[in-house]
CSV table of C-alpha atoms in Angstrom, one decimal:
chain,number,residue,atom,x,y,z
A,1,MET,CA,17.6,4.6,-52.5
A,2,THR,CA,20.7,5.7,-50.6
A,3,THR,CA,21.3,4.8,-47.0
A,4,PRO,CA,21.6,7.8,-44.7
A,5,VAL,CA,24.9,8.3,-43.0
A,6,ILE,CA,24.6,7.7,-39.2
A,7,ASP,CA,26.9,10.6,-38.3
A,8,HIS,CA,24.4,13.0,-39.7
A,9,TYR,CA,21.9,12.0,-37.0
A,10,PHE,CA,23.8,11.4,-33.8
A,11,HIS,CA,27.2,11.2,-32.4
A,12,LEU,CA,28.2,8.3,-30.1
A,13,GLU,CA,31.3,8.0,-28.0
A,14,PHE,CA,31.3,4.8,-26.2
A,15,GLU,CA,32.1,4.7,-22.4
A,16,ARG,CA,34.3,1.9,-21.4
A,17,THR,CA,32.4,1.3,-18.1
A,18,ARG,CA,29.1,0.5,-19.9
A,19,GLY,CA,28.0,-2.2,-22.3
A,20,LEU,CA,28.1,-1.4,-26.0
A,21,GLN,CA,24.5,-2.6,-26.6
A,22,GLU,CA,23.1,-0.5,-23.8
A,23,GLN,CA,24.8,2.7,-25.1
A,24,LEU,CA,23.9,2.1,-28.7
A,25,ARG,CA,20.3,1.3,-27.8
A,26,GLU,CA,20.0,4.5,-25.8
A,27,ALA,CA,21.6,6.6,-28.6
A,28,LEU,CA,19.2,5.2,-31.2
A,29,VAL,CA,16.1,5.6,-29.0
A,30,ASP,CA,17.1,9.2,-28.3
A,31,ALA,CA,17.6,9.9,-32.1
A,32,ILE,CA,14.2,8.3,-32.9
A,33,LEU,CA,12.4,10.3,-30.2
A,34,HIS,CA,14.0,13.6,-31.4
A,35,GLY,CA,13.0,12.9,-35.0
A,36,ALA,CA,16.6,12.6,-36.3
A,37,PHE,CA,15.8,9.9,-38.9
A,38,PRO,CA,13.9,10.7,-42.1
A,39,PRO,CA,10.5,9.0,-41.9
A,40,ASP,CA,10.6,7.1,-45.2
A,41,GLU,CA,14.3,6.1,-45.4
A,42,PRO,CA,15.9,3.0,-43.9
A,43,LEU,CA,18.2,3.2,-40.9
A,44,PRO,CA,21.8,2.3,-41.7
A,45,SER,CA,22.4,-1.4,-42.3
A,46,CYS,CA,24.0,-3.5,-39.6
A,47,ARG,CA,27.1,-3.7,-41.7
A,48,ASP,CA,27.4,0.1,-42.3
A,49,LEU,CA,26.6,1.0,-38.7
A,50,SER,CA,29.0,-1.5,-37.3
A,51,ARG,CA,31.7,-0.2,-39.6
A,52,GLN,CA,31.1,3.5,-38.7
A,53,LEU,CA,31.0,2.8,-34.9
A,54,SER,CA,33.8,0.1,-34.9
A,55,VAL,CA,31.6,-2.4,-33.1
A,56,ALA,CA,30.7,-6.0,-34.0
A,57,ARG,CA,27.9,-6.4,-36.6
A,58,ASN,CA,26.2,-8.8,-34.2
A,59,THR,CA,26.0,-6.0,-31.6
A,60,VAL,CA,24.1,-3.8,-34.0
A,61,ALA,CA,21.8,-6.6,-35.1
A,62,LEU,CA,20.9,-7.4,-31.5
A,63,VAL,CA,20.2,-3.7,-30.7
A,64,TYR,CA,18.0,-3.4,-33.9
A,65,GLU,CA,16.1,-6.6,-32.9
A,66,SER,CA,15.4,-5.2,-29.4
A,67,LEU,CA,14.1,-1.9,-30.8
A,68,LEU,CA,11.9,-4.0,-33.2
A,69,GLU,CA,10.5,-5.8,-30.2
A,70,LYS,CA,9.9,-2.6,-28.3
A,71,GLY,CA,7.9,-1.1,-31.2
A,72,PHE,CA,10.4,1.6,-32.3
A,73,LEU,CA,11.2,0.0,-35.6
A,74,GLN,CA,9.7,-2.3,-38.2
A,75,SER,CA,11.5,-4.6,-40.6
A,76,ARG,CA,10.9,-4.8,-44.3
A,77,PRO,CA,12.2,-7.9,-46.1
A,78,ARG,CA,15.3,-7.2,-48.3
A,79,SER,CA,15.0,-3.5,-47.5
A,80,GLY,CA,16.1,-3.0,-43.9
A,81,TYR,CA,14.8,-1.4,-40.7
A,82,TYR,CA,12.5,1.6,-40.8
A,83,LEU,CA,10.8,3.7,-38.2
A,84,HIS,CA,7.6,2.3,-36.9
A,85,PRO,CA,4.6,4.3,-38.3
A,86,ASP,CA,4.0,6.0,-34.9
A,87,TYR,CA,7.6,7.4,-35.0
A,88,ARG,CA,7.5,8.2,-38.8
A,89,GLU,CA,4.6,10.5,-38.0
A,90,LEU,CA,6.6,12.2,-35.2
A,91,ALA,CA,9.6,12.6,-37.5
A,92,SER,CA,7.4,14.2,-40.3
A,93,ARG,CA,5.7,16.6,-37.8
A,94,LEU,CA,8.9,17.7,-36.1
A,95,PRO,CA,9.8,20.6,-38.4
A,96,SER,CA,6.4,22.1,-38.0
A,97,LEU,CA,6.5,21.6,-34.3
A,98,LEU,CA,9.8,23.3,-34.1
A,99,MET,CA,8.6,26.2,-36.3
A,100,ARG,CA,5.5,26.5,-34.0
A,101,ASP,CA,7.7,26.8,-31.0
A,102,THR,CA,9.8,29.4,-32.8
A,103,ASP,CA,6.7,31.4,-33.7
A,104,ARG,CA,5.5,31.2,-30.2
A,105,ASP,CA,8.8,32.5,-28.8
A,106,ALA,CA,8.6,35.4,-31.3
A,107,GLY,CA,5.1,36.2,-30.4
A,108,THR,CA,3.6,35.4,-33.8
A,109,GLY,CA,1.6,32.4,-33.0
A,110,GLY,CA,0.3,30.0,-30.3
A,111,ALA,CA,-0.1,32.2,-27.3
A,112,PRO,CA,-2.2,35.4,-27.4
A,113,ASP,CA,-0.3,38.5,-28.3
A,114,VAL,CA,0.8,40.5,-25.3
A,115,ALA,CA,1.4,44.2,-25.4
A,116,ALA,CA,5.1,45.2,-25.2
A,117,GLY,CA,6.1,45.9,-21.6
A,118,THR,CA,3.1,44.2,-20.0
A,119,ALA,CA,4.3,40.6,-20.0
A,120,ARG,CA,6.3,39.3,-17.0
A,121,SER,CA,7.1,36.1,-15.3
A,122,PRO,CA,5.7,35.2,-11.8
A,123,SER,CA,7.7,36.5,-8.9
A,124,TRP,CA,8.4,33.3,-7.1
A,125,GLY,CA,10.3,35.1,-4.4
A,126,GLU,CA,7.1,36.8,-3.4
A,127,ARG,CA,4.9,33.7,-3.7
A,128,ILE,CA,7.0,31.2,-1.7
A,129,ARG,CA,5.8,31.3,1.9
A,130,GLN,CA,8.3,29.0,3.4
A,131,PRO,CA,11.7,29.0,1.6
A,132,ALA,CA,13.7,25.8,1.7
A,133,GLY,CA,16.8,27.5,0.4
A,134,PRO,CA,19.4,28.8,0.6
A,135,ARG,CA,20.2,26.8,3.7
A,136,GLN,CA,23.7,25.7,4.3
A,137,GLY,CA,24.4,22.0,3.7
A,138,ILE,CA,27.4,19.7,3.7
A,139,LEU,CA,29.1,20.4,0.4
A,140,ARG,CA,30.1,17.2,-1.3
A,141,PRO,CA,31.2,17.4,-5.0
A,142,SER,CA,29.1,15.2,-7.3
A,143,ASN,CA,32.2,14.1,-9.1
A,144,TRP,CA,33.8,12.6,-5.9
A,145,ARG,CA,34.4,9.3,-7.8
A,146,GLN,CA,36.9,11.1,-10.0
A,147,TYR,CA,39.2,11.8,-7.0
A,148,GLN,CA,42.1,9.4,-6.7
A,149,TYR,CA,41.8,9.5,-2.9
A,150,PRO,CA,38.1,10.2,-2.0
A,151,PHE,CA,37.8,10.4,1.8
A,152,ALA,CA,34.1,11.1,1.2
A,153,TYR,CA,31.7,10.6,4.0
A,154,GLY,CA,28.3,9.0,3.4
A,155,GLN,CA,29.2,7.4,0.1
A,156,ALA,CA,29.5,3.6,-0.6
A,157,ASP,CA,32.3,1.4,-1.9
A,158,PRO,CA,30.7,-0.3,-5.0
A,159,ALA,CA,33.1,-3.3,-4.5
A,160,LEU,CA,31.4,-4.1,-1.2
A,161,PHE,CA,27.8,-4.2,-2.5
A,162,PRO,CA,26.3,-7.7,-2.5
A,163,ALA,CA,25.4,-7.5,-6.2
A,164,ALA,CA,24.8,-11.3,-6.7
A,165,ALA,CA,22.6,-11.7,-3.7
A,166,TRP,CA,20.7,-8.5,-4.5
A,167,ARG,CA,20.2,-9.7,-8.1
A,168,ARG,CA,18.7,-13.0,-6.8
A,169,ALA,CA,16.3,-11.2,-4.6
A,170,ALA,CA,15.3,-8.8,-7.5
A,171,ARG,CA,14.8,-11.8,-9.8
A,172,GLU,CA,12.5,-13.4,-7.3
A,173,THR,CA,10.4,-10.3,-6.8
A,174,LEU,CA,10.0,-10.0,-10.6
A,175,GLN,CA,9.4,-13.6,-11.5
A,176,SER,CA,7.1,-14.6,-8.6
A,177,LYS,CA,3.5,-13.8,-9.3
A,178,ARG,CA,2.8,-13.5,-5.6
A,179,HIS,CA,5.5,-10.8,-5.1
A,180,ARG,CA,4.7,-9.1,-8.4
A,181,ASP,CA,1.0,-8.8,-7.7
A,182,PHE,CA,1.8,-7.1,-4.4
A,183,TRP,CA,4.3,-4.5,-5.4
A,184,ILE,CA,2.6,-3.3,-8.6
A,185,SER,CA,-0.5,-2.3,-6.5
A,186,ASP,CA,-1.2,0.8,-4.6
A,187,ALA,CA,-0.9,0.2,-0.8
A,188,VAL,CA,-2.3,3.7,-0.1
A,189,ASP,CA,-0.6,4.3,3.3
A,190,GLN,CA,0.5,0.9,4.3
A,191,ASP,CA,4.0,-0.8,4.1
A,192,ASP,CA,5.1,-4.2,3.0
A,193,PRO,CA,4.0,-6.6,5.8
A,194,GLU,CA,6.9,-8.9,4.8
A,195,LEU,CA,9.4,-6.1,5.3
A,196,ILE,CA,7.8,-5.2,8.6
A,197,THR,CA,8.2,-8.8,9.8
A,198,GLN,CA,11.8,-8.9,8.8
A,199,LEU,CA,12.5,-5.6,10.6
A,200,ARG,CA,10.8,-6.9,13.7
A,201,THR,CA,12.5,-10.3,13.7
A,202,ARG,CA,15.9,-9.8,12.0
A,203,VAL,CA,16.9,-6.2,12.4
A,204,LEU,CA,15.5,-4.4,15.5
A,205,PRO,CA,16.3,-7.2,18.0
A,206,LYS,CA,20.0,-6.7,17.3
A,207,ARG,CA,19.7,-3.3,18.8
A,208,GLY,CA,17.6,-4.6,21.7
A,209,ILE,CA,14.3,-3.3,20.4
A,210,GLN,CA,11.0,-5.1,20.5
A,211,ALA,CA,8.3,-3.5,18.4
A,212,ALA,CA,4.8,-4.4,17.3
A,213,PRO,CA,3.9,-4.1,13.6
A,214,GLY,CA,1.9,-0.9,14.2
A,215,GLU,CA,4.9,0.8,15.8
A,216,ILE,CA,7.0,0.7,12.6
A,217,LEU,CA,6.9,3.0,9.7
A,218,VAL,CA,9.1,2.5,6.5
A,219,THR,CA,10.7,5.7,5.3
A,220,GLN,CA,12.9,6.8,2.5
A,221,GLY,CA,15.9,7.1,4.8
A,222,SER,CA,16.4,8.7,8.2
A,223,GLN,CA,16.1,12.2,6.9
A,224,ASN,CA,12.7,11.5,5.5
A,225,ALA,CA,11.6,10.3,8.9
A,226,LEU,CA,13.1,13.4,10.6
A,227,TYR,CA,11.2,15.7,8.2
A,228,LEU,CA,7.9,13.9,9.0
A,229,LEU,CA,8.5,14.3,12.7
A,230,ALA,CA,9.5,17.9,12.5
A,231,ARG,CA,6.4,18.7,10.4
A,232,LEU,CA,4.1,16.9,12.8
A,233,LEU,CA,5.5,17.7,16.2
A,234,THR,CA,7.4,21.0,16.1
A,235,GLY,CA,6.8,24.6,15.2
A,236,PRO,CA,7.1,28.1,16.8
A,237,GLY,CA,7.5,27.8,20.6
A,238,VAL,CA,8.6,24.2,20.5
A,239,ARG,CA,12.2,23.8,21.8
A,240,VAL,CA,14.4,21.2,20.2
A,241,GLY,CA,17.8,20.4,21.6
A,242,LEU,CA,20.6,19.7,19.0
A,243,GLU,CA,24.2,18.5,19.3
A,244,ASN,CA,26.8,21.2,18.2
A,245,PRO,CA,28.6,20.2,16.1
A,246,GLY,CA,25.9,18.1,14.6
A,247,PHE,CA,23.9,16.9,11.7
A,248,ARG,CA,23.5,20.0,9.5
A,249,ASP,CA,20.2,18.9,7.8
A,250,ALA,CA,18.6,18.1,11.2
A,251,TRP,CA,19.1,21.8,12.0
A,252,ASN,CA,17.7,22.7,8.6
A,253,VAL,CA,14.6,20.5,9.0
A,254,PHE,CA,13.7,21.9,12.4
A,255,ALA,CA,14.5,25.5,11.3
A,256,MET,CA,12.1,25.0,8.4
A,257,GLN,CA,9.3,24.6,11.0
A,258,ASN,CA,10.5,27.6,12.9
A,259,ALA,CA,11.2,25.6,16.0
A,260,ASP,CA,13.1,27.1,18.9
A,261,ILE,CA,16.5,25.4,18.4
A,262,SER,CA,18.8,25.0,21.5
A,263,LEU,CA,22.4,24.1,20.8
A,264,HIS,CA,24.5,21.9,23.1
A,265,ASP,CA,28.2,21.0,23.1
A,266,VAL,CA,29.7,17.6,22.4
A,267,ASP,CA,32.8,16.2,24.0
A,268,ALA,CA,34.6,12.9,24.2
A,269,HIS,CA,31.6,11.4,26.0
A,270,GLY,CA,29.0,12.6,23.6
A,271,LEU,CA,26.2,15.1,24.1
A,272,CYS,CA,26.8,17.4,27.1
A,273,LEU,CA,23.8,17.6,29.5
A,274,ASP,CA,23.0,20.8,31.3
A,275,ASP,CA,20.0,22.8,32.6
A,276,ARG,CA,19.4,24.3,29.2
A,277,LEU,CA,18.9,20.8,27.7
A,278,ALA,CA,16.4,20.0,30.4
A,279,GLU,CA,14.2,22.9,29.1
A,280,CYS,CA,13.8,21.3,25.7
A,281,ASP,CA,10.6,19.6,24.5
A,282,TYR,CA,12.5,17.2,22.2
A,283,VAL,CA,16.2,16.2,22.1
A,284,TYR,CA,17.6,15.0,18.8
A,285,VAL,CA,20.6,12.8,19.5
A,286,THR,CA,23.0,10.4,17.7
A,287,PRO,CA,24.2,8.3,20.6
A,288,SER,CA,25.9,5.4,18.9
A,289,HIS,CA,28.2,7.4,16.6
A,290,GLN,CA,27.7,11.1,17.1
A,291,VAL,CA,27.5,13.1,13.9
A,292,PRO,CA,30.1,14.3,12.9
A,293,THR,CA,32.6,13.4,15.7
A,294,GLY,CA,31.8,9.6,15.8
A,295,VAL,CA,32.0,9.4,19.6
A,296,THR,CA,29.7,7.2,21.6
A,297,LEU,CA,27.4,8.6,24.3
A,298,SER,CA,28.7,7.3,27.6
A,299,ALA,CA,26.7,4.9,29.8
A,300,GLU,CA,26.6,7.6,32.6
A,301,ARG,CA,25.2,10.2,30.2
A,302,ARG,CA,22.7,7.7,28.8
A,303,THR,CA,21.4,7.2,32.3
A,304,ARG,CA,21.2,10.9,33.1
A,305,LEU,CA,19.5,11.6,29.8
A,306,TRP,CA,16.8,8.9,30.6
A,307,GLN,CA,16.2,10.4,34.0
A,308,GLN,CA,16.0,13.9,32.6
A,309,ALA,CA,13.5,12.8,29.9
A,310,HIS,CA,11.2,11.2,32.5
A,311,ALA,CA,11.5,14.0,35.0
A,312,ARG,CA,10.9,16.8,32.4
A,313,ASP,CA,8.4,15.1,30.1
A,314,GLN,CA,10.8,15.1,27.2
A,315,VAL,CA,10.8,13.0,24.0
A,316,LEU,CA,14.1,11.7,22.7
A,317,ILE,CA,14.6,11.4,18.9
A,318,GLU,CA,17.3,8.8,18.5
A,319,ASP,CA,19.0,8.7,15.1
A,320,ASP,CA,20.8,5.3,14.9
A,321,TYR,CA,21.8,5.9,11.3
A,322,ASP,CA,24.6,3.3,11.1
A,323,ALA,CA,23.1,0.8,13.6
A,324,ASP,CA,24.7,-2.3,12.0
A,325,LEU,CA,28.3,-1.1,11.7
A,326,ASP,CA,29.5,-1.1,15.3
A,327,LEU,CA,32.7,-3.1,15.5
A,328,SER,CA,33.0,-3.3,19.3
A,329,SER,CA,32.5,-6.7,21.0
A,330,HIS,CA,29.6,-5.5,23.1
A,331,PRO,CA,28.1,-2.4,21.5
A,332,PRO,CA,25.7,-0.5,23.7
A,333,PRO,CA,22.0,-1.1,22.9
A,334,ALA,CA,19.9,1.6,21.4
A,335,LEU,CA,18.2,4.1,23.8
A,336,LYS,CA,14.9,2.7,22.4
A,337,ALA,CA,15.8,-0.7,23.9
A,338,ALA,CA,15.1,0.6,27.4
A,339,ASP,CA,12.0,2.5,26.4
A,340,ARG,CA,8.8,1.3,28.1
A,341,HIS,CA,6.8,4.5,27.9
A,342,GLY,CA,7.1,5.7,24.3
A,343,ARG,CA,9.6,8.4,25.2
A,344,VAL,CA,12.0,7.5,22.4
A,345,ILE,CA,11.4,7.9,18.7
A,346,TYR,CA,13.9,5.6,16.9
A,347,LEU,CA,15.2,6.3,13.4
A,348,SER,CA,17.5,4.1,11.3
A,349,SER,CA,18.2,3.1,7.7
A,350,PHE,CA,20.2,0.9,5.4
A,351,SER,CA,22.1,3.8,3.8
A,352,LYS,CA,25.4,3.1,5.5
A,353,SER,CA,25.3,-0.7,5.5
A,354,LEU,CA,24.0,-1.2,1.9
A,355,GLY,CA,24.0,2.0,0.0
A,356,PRO,CA,22.7,5.6,0.4
A,357,GLY,CA,21.0,5.6,-3.0
A,358,LEU,CA,18.6,2.9,-1.9
A,359,ARG,CA,16.7,5.5,0.3
A,360,LEU,CA,15.2,2.9,2.6
A,361,GLY,CA,14.9,3.4,6.3
A,362,TYR,CA,12.4,2.9,9.2
A,363,LEU,CA,11.0,4.6,12.3
A,364,VAL,CA,9.9,3.0,15.5
A,365,ALA,CA,7.6,4.9,17.8
A,366,ASP,CA,4.4,4.7,19.8
A,367,GLU,CA,1.5,3.4,17.7
A,368,GLU,CA,-0.6,6.5,18.1
A,369,LEU,CA,2.2,8.6,16.7
A,370,VAL,CA,3.0,6.2,13.9
A,371,ARG,CA,-0.6,6.4,12.7
A,372,GLU,CA,-0.4,10.2,12.4
A,373,LEU,CA,3.0,9.9,10.7
A,374,ARG,CA,1.5,7.4,8.3
A,375,ALA,CA,-1.3,9.8,7.5
A,376,LEU,CA,1.1,12.7,6.9
A,377,ARG,CA,3.3,10.5,4.7
A,378,ARG,CA,0.3,9.5,2.6
A,379,LEU,CA,-0.2,13.2,1.7
A,380,MET,CA,3.5,13.5,0.7
A,381,LEU,CA,4.3,10.2,-1.2
A,382,ARG,CA,1.8,7.6,0.0
A,383,HIS,CA,4.5,5.0,0.8
A,384,ALA,CA,8.1,4.1,-0.1
A,385,PRO,CA,8.2,2.1,-3.4
A,386,LEU,CA,6.8,-1.3,-2.8
A,387,HIS,CA,9.2,-3.1,-5.1
A,388,ALA,CA,12.1,-1.8,-3.1
A,389,GLN,CA,10.4,-2.8,0.1
A,390,ARG,CA,9.7,-6.4,-1.1
A,391,LEU,CA,13.1,-6.7,-2.6
A,392,LEU,CA,14.7,-5.7,0.7
A,393,ALA,CA,12.4,-8.1,2.6
A,394,ARG,CA,13.5,-11.0,0.4
A,395,PHE,CA,17.2,-10.0,0.9
A,396,LEU,CA,16.7,-10.1,4.6
A,397,ALA,CA,14.6,-13.3,4.7
A,398,GLU,CA,17.2,-15.3,2.7
A,399,GLY,CA,19.9,-14.4,5.2
A,400,ASP,CA,21.8,-12.4,2.6
A,401,TYR,CA,21.9,-9.3,4.7
A,402,ASP,CA,23.5,-11.0,7.7
A,403,ALA,CA,26.1,-12.6,5.4
A,404,HIS,CA,26.8,-9.2,3.8
A,405,LEU,CA,27.2,-7.6,7.1
A,406,ARG,CA,29.9,-10.1,8.2
A,407,ARG,CA,31.9,-9.3,5.0
A,408,TYR,CA,31.2,-5.6,5.2
A,409,ARG,CA,32.2,-5.3,8.9
A,410,SER,CA,35.5,-7.1,8.2
A,411,ALA,CA,36.3,-4.7,5.3
A,412,HIS,CA,35.1,-1.8,7.5
A,413,ALA,CA,37.4,-2.8,10.3
A,414,ARG,CA,40.4,-3.0,8.0
A,415,LYS,CA,39.7,0.5,6.6
A,416,HIS,CA,39.1,1.9,10.0
A,417,ASP,CA,42.4,0.5,11.3
A,418,ALA,CA,44.3,1.6,8.2
A,419,LEU,CA,43.1,5.2,8.4
A,420,ARG,CA,43.7,5.4,12.2
A,421,HIS,CA,47.3,4.1,11.7
A,422,ALA,CA,47.9,6.5,8.7
A,423,ILE,CA,46.6,9.5,10.7
A,424,GLU,CA,48.8,8.7,13.7
A,425,GLN,CA,51.8,8.2,11.4
A,426,HIS,CA,51.5,11.1,9.0
A,427,LEU,CA,49.1,13.6,10.7
A,428,ASP,CA,50.6,13.6,14.2
A,429,GLY,CA,49.8,17.3,14.6
A,430,CYS,CA,46.1,16.7,14.3
A,431,ALA,CA,43.9,15.6,17.2
A,432,TYR,CA,41.2,13.1,16.1
A,433,ALA,CA,38.1,11.3,17.3
A,434,GLY,CA,36.3,8.3,15.8
A,435,GLY,CA,34.4,5.7,17.6
A,436,SER,CA,34.5,2.0,16.9
A,437,GLY,CA,32.4,1.4,13.8
A,438,ALA,CA,32.0,5.0,12.9
A,439,SER,CA,32.5,5.6,9.1
A,440,ALA,CA,34.7,8.6,9.5
A,441,PHE,CA,37.4,10.3,11.7
A,442,TRP,CA,36.9,13.8,12.9
A,443,LEU,CA,40.1,15.8,13.0
A,444,GLN,CA,41.3,19.1,14.4
A,445,ALA,CA,44.2,20.7,12.5
A,446,PRO,CA,47.0,22.7,14.1
A,447,GLU,CA,46.1,26.3,14.9
A,448,ALA,CA,47.7,27.8,11.8
A,449,ILE,CA,45.7,25.6,9.4
A,450,SER,CA,42.4,26.5,7.8
A,451,ALA,CA,40.5,23.4,7.0
A,452,GLN,CA,38.7,25.1,4.1
A,453,LYS,CA,42.0,26.1,2.6
A,454,LEU,CA,43.4,22.6,3.3
A,455,ALA,CA,40.5,21.0,1.5
A,456,TRP,CA,40.9,23.2,-1.5
A,457,ALA,CA,44.6,22.6,-1.7
A,458,ALA,CA,44.2,18.8,-1.2
A,459,SER,CA,41.6,18.7,-4.0
A,460,ARG,CA,44.2,20.0,-6.4
A,461,ARG,CA,46.2,16.8,-5.6
A,462,SER,CA,43.1,14.6,-6.0
A,463,VAL,CA,42.6,14.2,-2.3
A,464,LEU,CA,39.0,14.8,-1.2
A,465,ILE,CA,38.3,15.8,2.4
A,466,GLU,CA,35.3,17.5,4.1
A,467,PRO,CA,35.8,20.8,5.9
A,468,GLY,CA,34.0,20.7,9.3
A,469,ALA,CA,32.7,24.2,9.6
A,470,PRO,CA,29.2,23.4,8.1
A,471,ASN,CA,28.7,21.0,11.0
A,472,PHE,CA,28.8,23.8,13.5
A,473,PHE,CA,25.8,26.0,14.0
A,474,ASP,CA,27.6,29.0,15.6
A,475,VAL,CA,27.6,32.4,13.9
A,476,ASN,CA,31.3,32.2,13.4
A,477,PRO,CA,32.1,28.4,13.3
A,478,PRO,CA,35.7,27.2,13.9
A,479,ASP,CA,37.7,26.5,10.7
A,480,ARG,CA,40.2,23.9,12.0
A,481,HIS,CA,38.1,20.7,11.8
A,482,PHE,CA,37.7,18.3,8.9
A,483,ARG,CA,36.2,14.9,8.4
A,484,LEU,CA,37.8,11.9,6.7
A,485,GLY,CA,35.3,9.3,5.6
A,486,PHE,CA,36.6,5.9,4.6
A,487,SER,CA,33.5,4.0,3.4
A,488,ALA,CA,34.0,4.9,-0.3
A,489,ILE,CA,37.8,4.7,-0.6
A,490,SER,CA,39.6,1.4,-1.2
A,491,ALA,CA,41.8,0.2,1.6
A,492,GLU,CA,45.0,0.2,-0.4
A,493,ARG,CA,44.6,3.9,-1.2
A,494,ILE,CA,44.1,5.1,2.4
A,495,ALA,CA,47.8,5.3,3.5
A,496,PRO,CA,49.1,7.0,0.3
A,497,GLY,CA,46.2,9.4,0.4
A,498,ILE,CA,46.9,10.4,4.0
A,499,GLU,CA,50.6,10.7,3.2
A,500,LEU,CA,49.8,13.1,0.3
A,501,LEU,CA,47.4,15.0,2.6
A,502,ALA,CA,50.2,15.5,5.1
A,503,ASP,CA,52.4,16.9,2.4
A,504,VAL,CA,49.7,19.3,1.4
A,505,MET,CA,49.2,20.3,5.0
A,506,ALA,CA,52.9,21.1,5.4
A,507,ARG,CA,52.7,23.5,2.4
A,508,VAL,CA,49.4,25.3,3.3
């Protein structure tokens, strides 16, 4: 019996950034599940496959053994590796399955015959009652890592992630029966009590917030919390005040509920307060580092906002999205810290300090409201993944988060100073804003410059910047603003990246 040639079944080009075993295992599993191997013939020997793919024979042997353990293969003495009977049956049935699909597409089998001209697909445009799109968002290319100078906002620097400590916490949650028994279960609408304890004792006090367990809800990021609030509290006739420029998806979320959105300017002291703002039922505000400008709401305006909220029976929605990154010696406490009457709904997350892909955040509000939010969340997703919650709880409990923050803030400060210095040295024609601890600088280009055209031209030189127009909610937004994030770029690339951006700006 001849050994089939591996190239006949799948093509594999190894990626340098991933392990050989991992890639080979994935390719073989994919080939097995797609019926690429004849059901009664052996797979290539370890020697043949290693020679064809130019990898060590031991690598192939380890992969075959792992697939043997997982039940994909079976071993026959002095004969080699064969498909497990379950997958041999799949391979033998595949041609008939494919033929059946072809017949179905041709109208000759499977589905009942439909007279020509009478069959049509559903008209989803007519059926969708509350369209979620198209709504403008912040356009960030998915391939931002491929840019040599990625001034991308909201992304993380992998070099700063505490991988070793996170791995220890993950190992503990997997190996400990107590932890494992908890997170494999369904908590219905409840959160991990250990994470709630850590939030109450380790995280919230840093922002001056004291909260009871029933006042905390774990969310899948701040935006998830904002959607729950908008769904529960707003609708037609409910007026919501938003900063302009501001967080684009906050506008999208409230617009989805057909709320009456009132837009309010932002200056060097944060949200501008006026009589129109006093007419709002809710005020969504980012007081620590305003999105997108990065400015901090002044003490005087904080006081006035508090007085207004009490006098006009308003509720403040405080998005403290980067709560742990303020670099000033005495950062102002959260608005929620002074709340004694439940007038502030506090949102935050670990997206900026750990990584946006973790999708873990939390909400603090009056217990009655949290109960309703918990019930609404149960209808949507029940609760955030319990394994992620318990893993984060262990990471916090062991002190690893505090240790990580010390290192992260140090690196954050170096990048912040490097970018500020580079802007002042090379982009002297641009006005800029960026509070202490903010993860980006907000710039206004000279009058002759279009930020959209600048971003396009810069991208051709592998410099990624973010045009600012989508952050404005006006009918005709200004086109001179852009944002430079520095959380994802390495410190040594900041200065040369800005120098290159200045050269592009001079040519636009």
